[in-house]
Every structure is written in C-alpha cells, then in structure tokens.
Amino acid sequence: MPDDFAASVDAIAAVVRAVPGVSDLHGGVQGEIAVLLPGRRVPGLRLGDTACEVHVAVDWDADIPLTAAAIRTAVAPLAGGRPVAVTVEDVAEPRKED
C-alpha cells in the first residue's frame, strides 16, 4: 500500500476531527466502517475508487447540516475528486460543566 494513501487517510481524519461540531470519527455499530492500513485501522472512513465516505459523531449542540457541509468542504481538496458523503452516526452526550 503506498505511503501516500496512508498519508491521505491520516490527513482526511485530521481535517474531519478539526471541524467544529465534530466529536470524533465513528466506526459504525460494530466498527465495520474503517480504512485498513498496515498494522492499524482508521475508523469512520471509507475511501474507494469512486467515493469518500465520512462517518462521524457530532457534539450535542452541533448544527448537523452545517457540520456535515463543513466536513464536505474540508475533505473535498483531499478526496482526489471523489464525492464526499457524510453520515452522522451518533450525537455525543452534552459535556458536564464543572
């Protein structure tokens, strides 16, 4: 597997996690959504020849349509021309205030 593919996967994961409203990438109910790399897996992403899928959990107070649009915008330059599909798998519990 080319190193540039692994670097692309890591870059996509990083930009998704940096989008405001994203709690984290989400691997699906049984962890079935992931890119498998040598010695590790990156949950919440699927990169095929014709599509880029991003699965996330969002923050409790996130505006889901705006967050999904921001993810698509952030990932598009890294997706190699593939359309970016965003699936919200979960909503994180609200953070407890101290």
Short mmCIF file of N, CA and C in Angstrom, two decimals:
data_model
loop_
_atom_site.label_atom_id
_atom_site.label_comp_id
_atom_site.label_asym_id
_atom_site.label_seq_id
_atom_site.Cartn_x
_atom_site.Cartn_y
_atom_site.Cartn_z
N MET A 1 0.85 -1.17 0.00
CA MET A 1 0.00 0.00 0.00
C MET A 1 0.89 1.24 0.00
N PRO A 2 0.69 2.14 -0.92
CA PRO A 2 1.56 3.32 -1.00
C PRO A 2 1.45 4.19 0.26
N ASP A 3 2.60 4.77 0.63
CA ASP A 3 2.63 5.65 1.79
C ASP A 3 1.74 6.87 1.59
N ASP A 4 1.60 7.32 0.32
CA ASP A 4 0.77 8.50 0.09
C ASP A 4 -0.71 8.22 0.37
N PHE A 5 -1.15 6.96 0.21
CA PHE A 5 -2.53 6.61 0.56
C PHE A 5 -2.73 6.73 2.06
N ALA A 6 -1.80 6.17 2.84
CA ALA A 6 -1.89 6.27 4.30
C ALA A 6 -1.83 7.73 4.74
N ALA A 7 -0.97 8.51 4.12
CA ALA A 7 -0.88 9.94 4.45
C ALA A 7 -2.19 10.65 4.13
N SER A 8 -2.82 10.29 3.01
CA SER A 8 -4.11 10.89 2.64
C SER A 8 -5.19 10.55 3.66
N VAL A 9 -5.22 9.30 4.07
CA VAL A 9 -6.19 8.86 5.08
C VAL A 9 -5.98 9.64 6.38
N ASP A 10 -4.74 9.73 6.82
CA ASP A 10 -4.45 10.46 8.05
C ASP A 10 -4.81 11.94 7.92
N ALA A 11 -4.55 12.53 6.76
CA ALA A 11 -4.89 13.94 6.55
C ALA A 11 -6.40 14.15 6.58
N ILE A 12 -7.14 13.25 5.94
CA ILE A 12 -8.60 13.36 5.96
C ILE A 12 -9.12 13.23 7.38
N ALA A 13 -8.63 12.24 8.12
CA ALA A 13 -9.06 12.06 9.51
C ALA A 13 -8.78 13.32 10.33
N ALA A 14 -7.62 13.91 10.14
CA ALA A 14 -7.25 15.10 10.90
C ALA A 14 -8.16 16.29 10.59
N VAL A 15 -8.45 16.52 9.30
CA VAL A 15 -9.30 17.67 8.98
C VAL A 15 -10.73 17.46 9.45
N VAL A 16 -11.21 16.22 9.40
CA VAL A 16 -12.57 15.95 9.90
C VAL A 16 -12.63 16.24 11.39
N ARG A 17 -11.66 15.73 12.14
CA ARG A 17 -11.66 15.94 13.59
C ARG A 17 -11.54 17.41 13.96
N ALA A 18 -10.98 18.23 13.08
CA ALA A 18 -10.79 19.65 13.35
C ALA A 18 -12.03 20.50 13.04
N VAL A 19 -13.03 19.91 12.40
CA VAL A 19 -14.24 20.66 12.05
C VAL A 19 -15.04 20.93 13.34
N PRO A 20 -15.39 22.20 13.58
CA PRO A 20 -16.22 22.49 14.75
C PRO A 20 -17.53 21.71 14.70
N GLY A 21 -17.88 21.13 15.83
CA GLY A 21 -19.11 20.33 15.92
C GLY A 21 -18.87 18.84 15.80
N VAL A 22 -17.67 18.44 15.34
CA VAL A 22 -17.35 17.00 15.23
C VAL A 22 -16.78 16.53 16.56
N SER A 23 -17.43 15.52 17.12
CA SER A 23 -16.92 14.92 18.36
C SER A 23 -15.77 13.97 18.03
N ASP A 24 -15.96 13.13 17.00
CA ASP A 24 -14.91 12.23 16.52
C ASP A 24 -15.43 11.47 15.31
N LEU A 25 -14.53 10.77 14.67
CA LEU A 25 -14.93 9.81 13.62
C LEU A 25 -15.66 8.67 14.30
N HIS A 26 -16.53 7.99 13.57
CA HIS A 26 -17.34 6.91 14.15
C HIS A 26 -17.27 5.69 13.25
N GLY A 27 -16.87 4.58 13.80
CA GLY A 27 -16.67 3.36 13.03
C GLY A 27 -17.90 2.53 12.77
N GLY A 28 -19.08 3.02 13.13
CA GLY A 28 -20.29 2.23 12.93
C GLY A 28 -20.62 1.40 14.15
N VAL A 29 -21.75 0.75 14.12
CA VAL A 29 -22.24 -0.01 15.27
C VAL A 29 -21.25 -1.09 15.70
N GLN A 30 -20.66 -1.78 14.76
CA GLN A 30 -19.73 -2.85 15.09
C GLN A 30 -18.31 -2.57 14.60
N GLY A 31 -18.01 -1.31 14.35
CA GLY A 31 -16.67 -0.95 13.91
C GLY A 31 -16.37 -1.33 12.47
N GLU A 32 -17.43 -1.53 11.70
CA GLU A 32 -17.26 -2.02 10.32
C GLU A 32 -16.81 -0.95 9.33
N ILE A 33 -16.91 0.31 9.72
CA ILE A 33 -16.52 1.39 8.82
C ILE A 33 -15.11 1.83 9.18
N ALA A 34 -14.17 1.48 8.33
CA ALA A 34 -12.77 1.83 8.61
C ALA A 34 -11.93 1.62 7.36
N VAL A 35 -10.84 2.37 7.32
CA VAL A 35 -9.80 2.13 6.33
C VAL A 35 -8.74 1.29 7.02
N LEU A 36 -8.40 0.17 6.41
CA LEU A 36 -7.39 -0.71 6.98
C LEU A 36 -6.04 -0.35 6.37
N LEU A 37 -5.10 -0.05 7.24
CA LEU A 37 -3.73 0.25 6.84
C LEU A 37 -2.82 -0.77 7.49
N PRO A 38 -1.62 -0.92 7.01
CA PRO A 38 -0.71 -1.90 7.62
C PRO A 38 -0.53 -1.64 9.11
N GLY A 39 -0.96 -2.58 9.91
CA GLY A 39 -0.78 -2.51 11.36
C GLY A 39 -1.77 -1.64 12.10
N ARG A 40 -2.73 -1.05 11.41
CA ARG A 40 -3.70 -0.20 12.09
C ARG A 40 -4.93 0.02 11.22
N ARG A 41 -5.92 0.58 11.83
CA ARG A 41 -7.15 0.92 11.12
C ARG A 41 -7.56 2.33 11.50
N VAL A 42 -8.19 3.03 10.57
CA VAL A 42 -8.70 4.37 10.83
C VAL A 42 -10.22 4.29 10.74
N PRO A 43 -10.89 4.31 11.90
CA PRO A 43 -12.35 4.18 11.89
C PRO A 43 -13.04 5.41 11.34
N GLY A 44 -14.22 5.20 10.78
CA GLY A 44 -15.05 6.30 10.33
C GLY A 44 -14.84 6.75 8.90
N LEU A 45 -13.92 6.13 8.20
CA LEU A 45 -13.65 6.49 6.81
C LEU A 45 -13.74 5.28 5.91
N ARG A 46 -14.21 5.51 4.70
CA ARG A 46 -14.12 4.54 3.61
C ARG A 46 -13.68 5.32 2.38
N LEU A 47 -12.59 4.88 1.79
CA LEU A 47 -12.09 5.53 0.58
C LEU A 47 -12.06 4.51 -0.53
N GLY A 48 -12.96 4.64 -1.46
CA GLY A 48 -12.99 3.76 -2.61
C GLY A 48 -12.50 4.47 -3.84
N ASP A 49 -12.59 3.80 -4.96
CA ASP A 49 -12.16 4.39 -6.23
C ASP A 49 -13.08 5.53 -6.66
N THR A 50 -14.34 5.46 -6.25
CA THR A 50 -15.31 6.44 -6.75
C THR A 50 -15.99 7.26 -5.65
N ALA A 51 -15.70 7.01 -4.38
CA ALA A 51 -16.38 7.75 -3.31
C ALA A 51 -15.52 7.82 -2.06
N CYS A 52 -15.78 8.85 -1.29
CA CYS A 52 -15.16 9.05 0.01
C CYS A 52 -16.29 9.15 1.03
N GLU A 53 -16.34 8.22 1.97
CA GLU A 53 -17.38 8.23 3.00
C GLU A 53 -16.75 8.65 4.32
N VAL A 54 -17.44 9.56 5.00
CA VAL A 54 -17.01 10.03 6.31
C VAL A 54 -18.15 9.80 7.28
N HIS A 55 -17.89 9.06 8.36
CA HIS A 55 -18.89 8.76 9.38
C HIS A 55 -18.41 9.38 10.68
N VAL A 56 -19.30 10.18 11.30
CA VAL A 56 -18.90 10.93 12.48
C VAL A 56 -19.93 10.86 13.59
N ALA A 57 -19.46 11.20 14.79
CA ALA A 57 -20.33 11.57 15.90
C ALA A 57 -20.17 13.08 16.03
N VAL A 58 -21.28 13.76 16.28
CA VAL A 58 -21.24 15.22 16.41
C VAL A 58 -21.49 15.62 17.86
N ASP A 59 -21.07 16.84 18.19
CA ASP A 59 -21.33 17.38 19.52
C ASP A 59 -22.82 17.56 19.72
N TRP A 60 -23.23 17.52 20.97
CA TRP A 60 -24.63 17.65 21.35
C TRP A 60 -25.28 18.89 20.75
N ASP A 61 -24.56 20.01 20.78
CA ASP A 61 -25.14 21.27 20.35
C ASP A 61 -24.79 21.65 18.91
N ALA A 62 -24.25 20.71 18.17
CA ALA A 62 -23.85 21.00 16.79
C ALA A 62 -25.06 21.16 15.88
N ASP A 63 -24.94 22.06 14.93
CA ASP A 63 -25.92 22.19 13.86
C ASP A 63 -25.53 21.13 12.83
N ILE A 64 -26.31 20.08 12.76
CA ILE A 64 -25.90 18.91 11.96
C ILE A 64 -25.74 19.23 10.47
N PRO A 65 -26.69 19.90 9.82
CA PRO A 65 -26.47 20.20 8.40
C PRO A 65 -25.24 21.08 8.15
N LEU A 66 -25.01 22.07 9.01
CA LEU A 66 -23.84 22.93 8.84
C LEU A 66 -22.54 22.17 9.09
N THR A 67 -22.57 21.29 10.08
CA THR A 67 -21.38 20.49 10.38
C THR A 67 -21.06 19.55 9.22
N ALA A 68 -22.08 18.89 8.68
CA ALA A 68 -21.87 17.99 7.54
C ALA A 68 -21.34 18.77 6.34
N ALA A 69 -21.87 19.96 6.09
CA ALA A 69 -21.38 20.77 4.97
C ALA A 69 -19.93 21.19 5.20
N ALA A 70 -19.59 21.53 6.43
CA ALA A 70 -18.21 21.92 6.74
C ALA A 70 -17.26 20.73 6.56
N ILE A 71 -17.71 19.54 6.89
CA ILE A 71 -16.88 18.34 6.68
C ILE A 71 -16.64 18.15 5.19
N ARG A 72 -17.70 18.22 4.39
CA ARG A 72 -17.55 18.05 2.94
C ARG A 72 -16.58 19.08 2.37
N THR A 73 -16.70 20.31 2.81
CA THR A 73 -15.82 21.38 2.33
C THR A 73 -14.37 21.12 2.72
N ALA A 74 -14.15 20.66 3.96
CA ALA A 74 -12.79 20.41 4.45
C ALA A 74 -12.14 19.22 3.76
N VAL A 75 -12.93 18.19 3.47
CA VAL A 75 -12.40 16.94 2.91
C VAL A 75 -12.24 17.02 1.40
N ALA A 76 -13.06 17.80 0.71
CA ALA A 76 -13.06 17.82 -0.75
C ALA A 76 -11.67 17.98 -1.37
N PRO A 77 -10.82 18.89 -0.89
CA PRO A 77 -9.50 19.03 -1.53
C PRO A 77 -8.59 17.81 -1.34
N LEU A 78 -8.93 16.96 -0.37
CA LEU A 78 -8.11 15.78 -0.08
C LEU A 78 -8.69 14.50 -0.67
N ALA A 79 -9.88 14.58 -1.25
CA ALA A 79 -10.62 13.39 -1.68
C ALA A 79 -10.27 12.94 -3.10
N GLY A 80 -9.36 13.61 -3.75
CA GLY A 80 -8.95 13.18 -5.08
C GLY A 80 -10.06 13.19 -6.11
N GLY A 81 -10.96 14.16 -6.03
CA GLY A 81 -12.04 14.26 -6.99
C GLY A 81 -13.24 13.39 -6.68
N ARG A 82 -13.15 12.54 -5.66
CA ARG A 82 -14.29 11.70 -5.29
C ARG A 82 -15.33 12.54 -4.55
N PRO A 83 -16.61 12.25 -4.76
CA PRO A 83 -17.63 12.93 -3.97
C PRO A 83 -17.49 12.51 -2.50
N VAL A 84 -17.80 13.43 -1.60
CA VAL A 84 -17.67 13.18 -0.17
C VAL A 84 -19.07 13.02 0.42
N ALA A 85 -19.35 11.84 0.95
CA ALA A 85 -20.63 11.57 1.61
C ALA A 85 -20.39 11.57 3.12
N VAL A 86 -21.22 12.32 3.84
CA VAL A 86 -21.08 12.41 5.29
C VAL A 86 -22.29 11.76 5.94
N THR A 87 -22.03 10.87 6.90
CA THR A 87 -23.08 10.22 7.67
C THR A 87 -22.85 10.54 9.14
N VAL A 88 -23.88 11.07 9.79
CA VAL A 88 -23.82 11.30 11.23
C VAL A 88 -24.33 10.03 11.90
N GLU A 89 -23.44 9.36 12.58
CA GLU A 89 -23.75 8.07 13.21
C GLU A 89 -24.27 8.23 14.64
N ASP A 90 -23.85 9.32 15.32
CA ASP A 90 -24.18 9.46 16.73
C ASP A 90 -24.08 10.93 17.12
N VAL A 91 -24.69 11.24 18.25
CA VAL A 91 -24.58 12.56 18.86
C VAL A 91 -23.99 12.35 20.24
N ALA A 92 -22.88 13.03 20.50
CA ALA A 92 -22.21 12.88 21.79
C ALA A 92 -23.05 13.49 22.90
N GLU A 93 -22.94 12.93 24.08
CA GLU A 93 -23.65 13.46 25.23
C GLU A 93 -23.14 14.86 25.56
N PRO A 94 -24.01 15.70 26.10
CA PRO A 94 -23.54 17.05 26.45
C PRO A 94 -22.41 16.98 27.47
N ARG A 95 -21.49 17.93 27.34
CA ARG A 95 -20.38 17.99 28.30
C ARG A 95 -20.89 18.52 29.62
N LYS A 96 -20.42 17.92 30.69
CA LYS A 96 -20.80 18.38 32.02
C LYS A 96 -19.98 19.60 32.38
N GLU A 97 -20.66 20.59 32.89
CA GLU A 97 -19.96 21.80 33.34
C GLU A 97 -19.56 21.62 34.79
N ASP A 98 -18.36 22.10 35.10
CA ASP A 98 -17.87 21.96 36.48
C ASP A 98 -18.48 22.98 37.40
#
